[in-house]
Tab-separated table of C-alpha atoms in Angstrom:
chain	number	residue	atom	x	y	z
M	1434	MET	CA	0.000	0.000	0.000
M	1435	ASN	CA	1.247	3.489	-0.866
M	1436	LYS	CA	1.715	5.714	2.158
M	1437	ILE	CA	-0.667	8.660	2.357
M	1438	LYS	CA	1.232	11.899	1.759
M	1439	THR	CA	0.093	13.956	4.709
M	1440	LYS	CA	1.300	17.284	3.319
M	1441	ASN	CA	-1.128	16.985	0.390
M	1442	ILE	CA	-4.185	16.392	2.594
M	1443	ASN	CA	-6.133	19.563	3.325
M	1444	ARG	CA	-9.697	18.325	3.710
M	1445	ILE	CA	-10.709	14.979	5.249
M	1446	LEU	CA	-14.058	13.194	5.382
M	1447	ILE	CA	-14.499	10.590	8.120
M	1448	ARG	CA	-17.489	8.302	7.622
M	1449	ALA	CA	-18.692	7.791	11.188
M	1450	ALA	CA	-19.750	4.568	12.884
M	1451	ASN	CA	-23.486	3.868	12.768
M	1452	TRP	CA	-24.189	3.179	16.460
M	1453	VAL	CA	-23.783	5.455	19.465
M	1454	GLY	CA	-21.426	3.140	21.355
M	1455	ASP	CA	-19.287	2.543	18.278
M	1456	ALA	CA	-19.190	6.291	17.634
M	1457	VAL	CA	-17.871	6.885	21.159
M	1458	MET	CA	-15.250	4.150	20.765
M	1459	SER	CA	-14.094	5.729	17.486
M	1460	LEU	CA	-13.232	9.059	19.159
M	1461	PRO	CA	-9.577	8.151	19.906
M	1462	MET	CA	-9.068	7.184	16.266
M	1463	ILE	CA	-10.561	10.496	15.137
M	1464	SER	CA	-8.221	12.289	17.545
M	1465	SER	CA	-5.298	10.420	15.965
M	1466	VAL	CA	-6.457	11.551	12.513
M	1467	ARG	CA	-6.310	15.136	13.783
M	1468	LYS	CA	-2.776	14.673	15.114
M	1469	ASN	CA	-1.613	13.105	11.848
M	1470	PHE	CA	-3.143	15.982	9.874
M	1471	PRO	CA	-3.012	18.981	12.257
M	1472	ASN	CA	-3.707	21.586	9.580
M	1473	ALA	CA	-6.462	19.762	7.701
M	1474	GLN	CA	-10.176	20.500	7.894
M	1475	ILE	CA	-11.884	17.396	9.309
M	1476	TYR	CA	-15.509	16.645	8.471
M	1477	ILE	CA	-17.634	13.856	9.963
M	1478	LEU	CA	-20.387	12.210	7.923
M	1479	ALA	CA	-22.761	10.787	10.541
M	1480	LYS	CA	-26.283	9.432	10.900
M	1481	PRO	CA	-28.598	11.790	12.856
M	1482	TRP	CA	-28.580	9.653	16.007
M	1483	THR	CA	-24.770	9.512	16.271
M	1484	ALA	CA	-24.009	13.094	15.201
M	1485	PRO	CA	-24.410	14.523	18.753
M	1486	ILE	CA	-21.418	12.441	19.891
M	1487	PHE	CA	-19.152	14.598	17.723
M	1488	GLU	CA	-20.410	18.009	18.865
M	1489	ASN	CA	-18.060	20.331	20.807
M	1490	ASN	CA	-15.101	18.188	19.778
M	1491	PRO	CA	-11.919	20.170	18.997
M	1492	ASP	CA	-10.703	17.410	16.655
M	1493	ILE	CA	-13.699	17.941	14.348
M	1494	ASP	CA	-14.390	21.047	12.281
M	1495	HIS	CA	-17.737	20.190	10.679
M	1496	ILE	CA	-20.522	17.603	10.938
M	1497	ILE	CA	-22.462	16.518	7.844
M	1498	ILE	CA	-25.693	14.617	8.488
M	1499	TYR	CA	-26.296	11.457	6.469
M	1500	HIS	CA	-30.096	11.198	6.184
M	1501	ALA	CA	-30.158	7.552	5.082
M	1502	GLY	CA	-33.868	7.199	5.873
M	1503	THR	CA	-35.083	10.281	4.006
M	1504	LYS	CA	-33.336	12.464	1.426
M	1505	HIS	CA	-30.293	10.181	1.094
M	1506	LYS	CA	-32.349	6.976	0.888
M	1507	GLY	CA	-31.919	4.532	-2.001
M	1508	ILE	CA	-29.815	4.916	-5.131
M	1509	TRP	CA	-31.093	8.416	-5.963
M	1510	GLY	CA	-30.506	9.567	-2.403
M	1511	LEU	CA	-26.989	8.148	-2.521
M	1512	LEU	CA	-26.292	10.033	-5.738
M	1513	ARG	CA	-27.656	13.214	-4.179
M	1514	LEU	CA	-25.295	12.786	-1.232
M	1515	CYS	CA	-22.389	12.178	-3.632
M	1516	ARG	CA	-23.138	15.477	-5.375
M	1517	GLU	CA	-23.269	17.261	-2.020
M	1518	LEU	CA	-19.922	15.790	-0.958
M	1519	ARG	CA	-18.217	16.588	-4.270
M	1520	ARG	CA	-18.607	20.295	-3.560
M	1521	TYR	CA	-16.245	20.005	-0.590
M	1522	ARG	CA	-13.357	18.632	-2.697
M	1523	PHE	CA	-12.153	16.215	-0.034
M	1524	ASP	CA	-8.599	14.881	-0.333
M	1525	LEU	CA	-9.036	11.846	1.925
M	1526	ALA	CA	-11.892	9.636	3.109
M	1527	VAL	CA	-11.428	7.536	6.251
M	1528	LEU	CA	-14.118	4.860	6.385
M	1529	ILE	CA	-14.986	3.499	9.820
M	1530	PRO	CA	-17.917	1.275	8.730
M	1531	ASN	CA	-16.962	-1.772	6.680
M	1532	ALA	CA	-19.954	-1.497	4.356
M	1533	PHE	CA	-19.528	-1.658	0.586
M	1534	SER	CA	-21.794	1.386	0.308
M	1535	SER	CA	-19.427	3.620	2.306
M	1536	ALA	CA	-16.558	2.826	-0.088
M	1537	LEU	CA	-18.797	3.329	-3.124
M	1538	LEU	CA	-19.967	6.659	-1.726
M	1539	SER	CA	-16.412	7.948	-1.292
M	1540	LEU	CA	-15.508	6.844	-4.820
M	1541	LEU	CA	-18.552	8.486	-6.416
M	1542	ALA	CA	-17.902	11.631	-4.356
M	1543	GLY	CA	-14.584	11.962	-6.194
M	1544	ILE	CA	-12.364	11.601	-3.127
M	1545	PRO	CA	-8.890	10.650	-4.437
M	1546	ASN	CA	-7.595	8.881	-1.286
M	1547	ARG	CA	-9.919	6.300	0.265
M	1548	LEU	CA	-8.835	4.431	3.404
M	1549	GLY	CA	-10.588	1.537	5.141
M	1550	TYR	CA	-10.602	-2.189	5.838
M	1551	ASN	CA	-10.689	-4.413	2.742
M	1552	THR	CA	-13.924	-6.192	3.702
M	1553	ASP	CA	-17.248	-6.671	1.907
M	1554	GLY	CA	-15.682	-6.925	-1.543
M	1555	ARG	CA	-14.632	-3.295	-1.603
M	1556	THR	CA	-10.851	-3.631	-2.099
M	1557	LEU	CA	-10.963	-2.225	-5.636
M	1558	LEU	CA	-12.960	0.792	-4.438
M	1559	LEU	CA	-10.254	1.797	-1.945
M	1560	THR	CA	-6.931	3.399	-2.798
M	1561	HIS	CA	-5.589	2.363	0.615
M	1562	PRO	CA	-7.237	-0.956	1.572
M	1563	VAL	CA	-6.162	-2.246	4.982
M	1564	CYS	CA	-5.945	-6.020	5.249
M	1565	MET	CA	-8.466	-7.363	7.750
M	1566	LYS	CA	-6.673	-10.064	9.739
M	1567	PRO	CA	-8.406	-12.544	12.081
M	1568	GLU	CA	-6.713	-10.967	15.107
M	1569	HIS	CA	-8.253	-7.581	14.266
M	1570	LYS	CA	-11.707	-8.932	15.131
M	1571	LYS	CA	-10.466	-9.950	18.588
M	1572	ARG	CA	-9.300	-6.438	19.452
M	1573	HIS	CA	-11.234	-3.991	21.552
M	1574	HIS	CA	-13.171	-1.723	19.199
M	1575	ILE	CA	-10.952	1.261	20.084
M	1576	ASP	CA	-7.890	-0.634	18.871
M	1577	TYR	CA	-9.835	-2.120	15.974
M	1578	TYR	CA	-10.587	1.376	14.656
M	1579	MET	CA	-6.996	2.458	15.276
M	1580	GLY	CA	-5.960	-0.449	13.047
M	1581	ILE	CA	-7.295	1.441	10.031
M	1582	LEU	CA	-4.664	4.129	10.597
M	1583	GLU	CA	-1.955	1.598	11.446
M	1584	GLY	CA	-2.598	-0.131	8.133
M	1585	ALA	CA	-1.845	3.122	6.332
M	1586	SER	CA	1.394	3.680	8.317
M	1587	LEU	CA	-0.135	6.637	10.137
M	1588	HIS	CA	0.776	7.383	13.744
M	1589	ILE	CA	-1.349	6.134	16.634
M	1590	PHE	CA	-1.827	8.349	19.661
M	1591	SER	CA	-3.726	8.156	22.967
M	1592	SER	CA	-6.721	5.842	23.262
M	1593	LYS	CA	-8.414	8.228	25.718
M	1594	LEU	CA	-12.079	8.940	25.013
M	1595	ASN	CA	-12.828	12.633	24.593
M	1596	LEU	CA	-16.533	13.386	24.863
M	1597	MET	CA	-17.036	17.087	25.521
M	1598	ILE	CA	-19.853	18.555	27.648
M	1599	SER	CA	-20.152	22.338	27.346
M	1600	VAL	CA	-20.662	24.819	30.184
M	1601	GLN	CA	-24.106	25.701	28.811
M	1602	GLU	CA	-25.096	22.031	28.726
M	1603	ARG	CA	-24.125	21.722	32.386
M	1604	ILE	CA	-26.224	24.789	33.232
M	1605	ASN	CA	-29.193	23.336	31.331
M	1606	THR	CA	-28.788	20.088	33.255
M	1607	GLU	CA	-29.125	21.948	36.548
M	1608	HIS	CA	-32.447	23.357	35.285
M	1609	ILE	CA	-33.689	19.902	34.243
M	1610	LEU	CA	-32.898	18.473	37.668
M	1611	LYS	CA	-34.438	21.430	39.491
M	1612	ASN	CA	-37.627	21.225	37.411
M	1613	SER	CA	-37.792	17.497	38.184
M	1614	GLY	CA	-37.695	18.226	41.904
M	1615	VAL	CA	-34.163	16.995	42.519
M	1616	SER	CA	-32.530	18.751	45.455
M	1617	ASN	CA	-29.022	20.158	45.151
M	1618	PHE	CA	-28.141	17.950	48.117
M	1619	SER	CA	-29.447	14.709	46.599
M	1620	ARG	CA	-27.078	11.951	45.687
M	1621	ILE	CA	-27.953	10.847	42.163
M	1622	ILE	CA	-27.573	7.493	40.477
M	1623	GLY	CA	-28.590	6.640	36.938
M	1624	ILE	CA	-29.884	3.369	35.560
M	1625	ASN	CA	-30.186	2.407	31.915
M	1626	PRO	CA	-32.465	-0.651	31.650
M	1627	GLY	CA	-32.873	-0.606	27.866
M	1628	ALA	CA	-30.623	-1.486	24.937
M	1629	ALA	CA	-31.214	-0.614	21.289
M	1630	PHE	CA	-29.578	-3.823	20.036
M	1631	GLY	CA	-32.337	-6.098	21.372
M	1632	SER	CA	-33.893	-7.705	24.432
M	1633	ALA	CA	-31.047	-10.213	24.886
M	1634	LYS	CA	-28.802	-7.453	26.276
M	1635	ARG	CA	-31.334	-6.255	28.854
M	1636	TRP	CA	-31.031	-7.119	32.520
M	1637	PHE	CA	-34.534	-7.464	33.927
M	1638	PRO	CA	-36.524	-4.290	34.808
M	1639	ASP	CA	-37.766	-5.669	38.135
M	1640	ARG	CA	-34.167	-6.386	39.154
M	1641	TYR	CA	-33.179	-2.804	38.365
M	1642	ALA	CA	-36.099	-1.570	40.479
M	1643	ARG	CA	-35.393	-3.885	43.423
M	1644	LEU	CA	-31.701	-3.019	43.269
M	1645	CYS	CA	-32.548	0.685	43.531
M	1646	LEU	CA	-34.870	0.035	46.492
M	1647	LYS	CA	-32.080	-1.888	48.202
M	1648	LEU	CA	-29.638	0.972	47.625
M	1649	GLN	CA	-32.187	3.533	48.884
M	1650	SER	CA	-32.688	1.478	52.056
M	1651	ILE	CA	-29.006	2.120	52.846
M	1652	TYR	CA	-28.797	5.622	51.350
M	1653	PRO	CA	-32.243	7.264	51.860
M	1654	ASP	CA	-31.323	10.482	50.051
M	1655	LEU	CA	-30.601	8.623	46.789
M	1656	THR	CA	-32.462	9.875	43.699
M	1657	VAL	CA	-32.721	7.486	40.752
M	1658	LEU	CA	-32.717	8.772	37.166
M	1659	VAL	CA	-34.044	6.219	34.661
M	1660	PHE	CA	-32.514	6.704	31.198
M	1661	GLY	CA	-33.779	5.402	27.874
M	1662	GLY	CA	-35.104	6.237	24.437
M	1663	PRO	CA	-38.639	7.105	23.252
M	1664	GLY	CA	-39.525	3.428	22.837
M	1665	GLU	CA	-38.654	2.721	26.467
M	1666	LYS	CA	-41.059	5.125	28.214
M	1667	GLU	CA	-43.263	2.321	29.552
M	1668	LEU	CA	-40.181	0.397	30.642
M	1669	GLY	CA	-39.097	3.430	32.642
M	1670	GLU	CA	-42.582	3.888	34.100
M	1671	SER	CA	-42.753	0.258	35.210
M	1672	ILE	CA	-39.500	0.683	37.132
M	1673	CYS	CA	-40.531	3.996	38.695
M	1674	ARG	CA	-43.861	2.471	39.816
M	1675	ILE	CA	-41.916	-0.068	41.867
M	1676	ILE	CA	-39.357	2.393	43.261
M	1677	LYS	CA	-42.032	5.076	43.869
M	1678	ASN	CA	-40.113	7.719	45.811
M	1679	LYS	CA	-37.201	9.680	44.409
M	1680	SER	CA	-37.266	8.118	40.955
M	1681	ILE	CA	-37.543	10.075	37.704
M	1682	ASN	CA	-38.385	8.526	34.348
M	1683	LEU	CA	-36.295	10.314	31.704
M	1684	CYS	CA	-36.963	7.748	28.955
M	1685	GLY	CA	-37.728	9.605	25.733
M	1686	LYS	CA	-37.542	12.980	27.482
M	1687	THR	CA	-33.953	13.966	26.721
M	1688	THR	CA	-31.732	14.411	23.723
M	1689	LEU	CA	-28.553	12.355	23.585
M	1690	ARG	CA	-26.524	15.402	24.627
M	1691	GLN	CA	-28.857	16.077	27.564
M	1692	ALA	CA	-28.609	12.442	28.625
M	1693	ALA	CA	-24.813	12.676	28.552
M	1694	ALA	CA	-24.827	15.836	30.679
M	1695	LEU	CA	-27.205	14.185	33.167
M	1696	ILE	CA	-25.033	11.070	33.357
M	1697	GLU	CA	-22.149	13.373	34.261
M	1698	LYS	CA	-24.120	14.347	37.400
M	1699	CYS	CA	-24.479	10.747	38.593
M	1700	ARG	CA	-22.486	9.299	41.481
M	1701	LEU	CA	-23.032	5.885	39.866
M	1702	PHE	CA	-24.411	4.653	36.545
M	1703	ILE	CA	-25.800	1.107	36.293
M	1704	THR	CA	-26.413	-0.082	32.773
M	1705	ASN	CA	-26.670	-2.800	30.190
M	1706	ASP	CA	-24.157	-2.989	27.342
M	1707	SER	CA	-25.323	0.079	25.419
M	1708	GLY	CA	-24.414	3.404	23.875
M	1709	LEU	CA	-25.018	5.216	27.167
M	1710	MET	CA	-22.576	2.809	28.831
M	1711	HIS	CA	-19.841	4.061	26.512
M	1712	ILE	CA	-20.884	7.675	27.124
M	1713	ALA	CA	-20.514	7.119	30.882
M	1714	ALA	CA	-17.072	5.611	30.251
M	1715	ALA	CA	-16.068	8.613	28.140
M	1716	LEU	CA	-17.109	10.889	31.013
M	1717	ASP	CA	-15.227	8.643	33.487
M	1718	ILE	CA	-18.330	8.226	35.655
M	1719	PRO	CA	-18.271	5.277	38.086
M	1720	GLN	CA	-20.450	2.628	36.522
M	1721	ILE	CA	-21.475	-1.008	36.706
M	1722	ALA	CA	-22.194	-2.636	33.352
M	1723	VAL	CA	-24.138	-5.888	33.131
M	1724	PHE	CA	-22.982	-8.063	30.236
M	1725	GLY	CA	-24.693	-11.174	28.912
M	1726	PRO	CA	-24.809	-12.119	25.218
M	1727	THR	CA	-22.130	-9.691	24.025
M	1728	ASN	CA	-18.351	-9.982	24.104
M	1729	HIS	CA	-16.900	-7.755	26.805
M	1730	THR	CA	-13.354	-8.177	25.468
M	1731	THR	CA	-14.214	-6.175	22.337
M	1732	THR	CA	-16.853	-3.721	23.590
M	1733	SER	CA	-16.152	-3.167	27.294
M	1734	PRO	CA	-16.409	0.415	28.604
M	1735	ALA	CA	-12.959	2.004	28.328
M	1736	SER	CA	-12.575	3.540	31.774
M	1737	SER	CA	-10.906	2.443	34.999
M	1738	ASN	CA	-14.087	3.624	36.748
M	1739	SER	CA	-16.174	1.087	34.822
M	1740	HIS	CA	-16.835	-2.340	36.317
M	1741	ILE	CA	-18.295	-5.291	34.434
M	1742	ILE	CA	-20.519	-7.965	35.905
M	1743	LYS	CA	-20.761	-11.023	33.696
M	1744	VAL	CA	-21.446	-14.617	34.709
M	1745	PRO	CA	-19.985	-17.166	32.268
M	1746	THR	CA	-22.584	-19.454	30.701
M	1747	PRO	CA	-22.097	-22.131	28.023
M	1748	CYS	CA	-24.098	-20.195	25.428
M	1749	SER	CA	-22.498	-16.764	25.909
M	1750	PRO	CA	-21.433	-14.739	24.045
M	1751	CYS	CA	-23.992	-15.545	21.359
M	1752	LEU	CA	-24.100	-11.958	19.984
M	1753	LYS	CA	-27.820	-12.360	19.226
M	1754	GLN	CA	-30.487	-9.659	19.501
M	1755	GLU	CA	-32.941	-12.083	21.082
M	1756	CYS	CA	-32.040	-15.104	23.210
M	1757	PRO	CA	-31.998	-17.989	20.679
M	1758	LEU	CA	-32.664	-20.533	23.449
M	1759	GLY	CA	-35.430	-18.520	25.101
M	1760	HIS	CA	-34.087	-18.776	28.662
M	1761	HIS	CA	-31.884	-15.633	29.009
M	1762	GLU	CA	-29.593	-17.634	31.275
M	1763	CYS	CA	-26.662	-15.216	30.925
M	1764	MET	CA	-28.801	-12.386	32.321
M	1765	LYS	CA	-30.651	-14.473	34.911
M	1766	ALA	CA	-27.274	-15.486	36.332
M	1767	VAL	CA	-26.556	-11.862	37.321
M	1768	SER	CA	-28.265	-11.425	40.677
M	1769	ILE	CA	-29.376	-8.245	42.410
M	1770	GLU	CA	-26.993	-9.083	45.252
M	1771	MET	CA	-24.007	-9.195	42.866
M	1772	VAL	CA	-24.686	-5.696	41.574
M	1773	PHE	CA	-25.574	-4.360	45.028
M	1774	GLU	CA	-22.342	-5.633	46.568
M	1775	LYS	CA	-20.304	-4.216	43.710
M	1776	ALA	CA	-21.995	-0.816	44.190
M	1777	ARG	CA	-21.309	-0.851	47.945
M	1778	ASN	CA	-17.698	-1.907	47.483
M	1779	LEU	CA	-17.058	1.061	45.203
M	1780	LYS	CA	-17.523	3.279	48.286
M	1781	ILE	CA	-18.743	6.173	46.144
M	1782	PHE	CA	-21.531	7.136	48.559
M	1783	ASN	CA	-19.271	7.644	51.587
């Protein structure tokens, strides 16, 4: 592979990862792109639901929204997006997703240097295809994304996650908490009982609720914030009905940026393997992450303040959206007592 001539690169397009957690885990790679090309303009092409991850980031100059479900949908939408991208005259495309379509898009957009893994039959579409080796798939996603740059003989820098919360966002968070009746003296924990990937990744709602009641019995001033998306409102309500006092259902009531700023206020975040888990890791918030069907070696939260609870079972990791055996054994094996003891041992409420 020919080495990319960094002095000739003035404008870079990075095709972002398609899921919130993956987008967070790609931040160190994006930071390394900035350090390799300190004088270049860096643009991110992102789906609407991941775009907020890249806001307020000093490594990124511009965000372009990829409306794959509306104006950029189908072949005509793809061609429209290609025309839009051509106007920018990009010198380099860095492709985080392995999809054939992302390589085709960069080619049709007239980008002369196209860098990415050589998967999905797209080798001929890339000017700098990086060989995907079996060991790459065993890496943590942060290192997996860094491998794209390594394959092009670019320098690798810190793997630190850099999610930025602005001063104004912190001020707005104070208003949200005040309007929700949360005292300035309350100790706050957050729970995230949902998971966009599917039900297999979800620890049981009643266990979340009973865990919170157990914690409140020891720490009576504890306020519980329940996080989740619009489709998880009833899930949040069912948990709050059990907890009753000092519980606030935020499911579907916040933007992703607002959720991140609220997580930053938490003494502890308890979550399934999810995008919000990676946001909490990026903010270095103490958290307990319950893992079941997914592989924690490749997608664990990248923070020393993050603690994983996973009970080995013969069928895990299956990486399925729904439990293929119907018994959810990997999640049933994680007891309330396990999570409670881990929370107490962290000594974050003292």
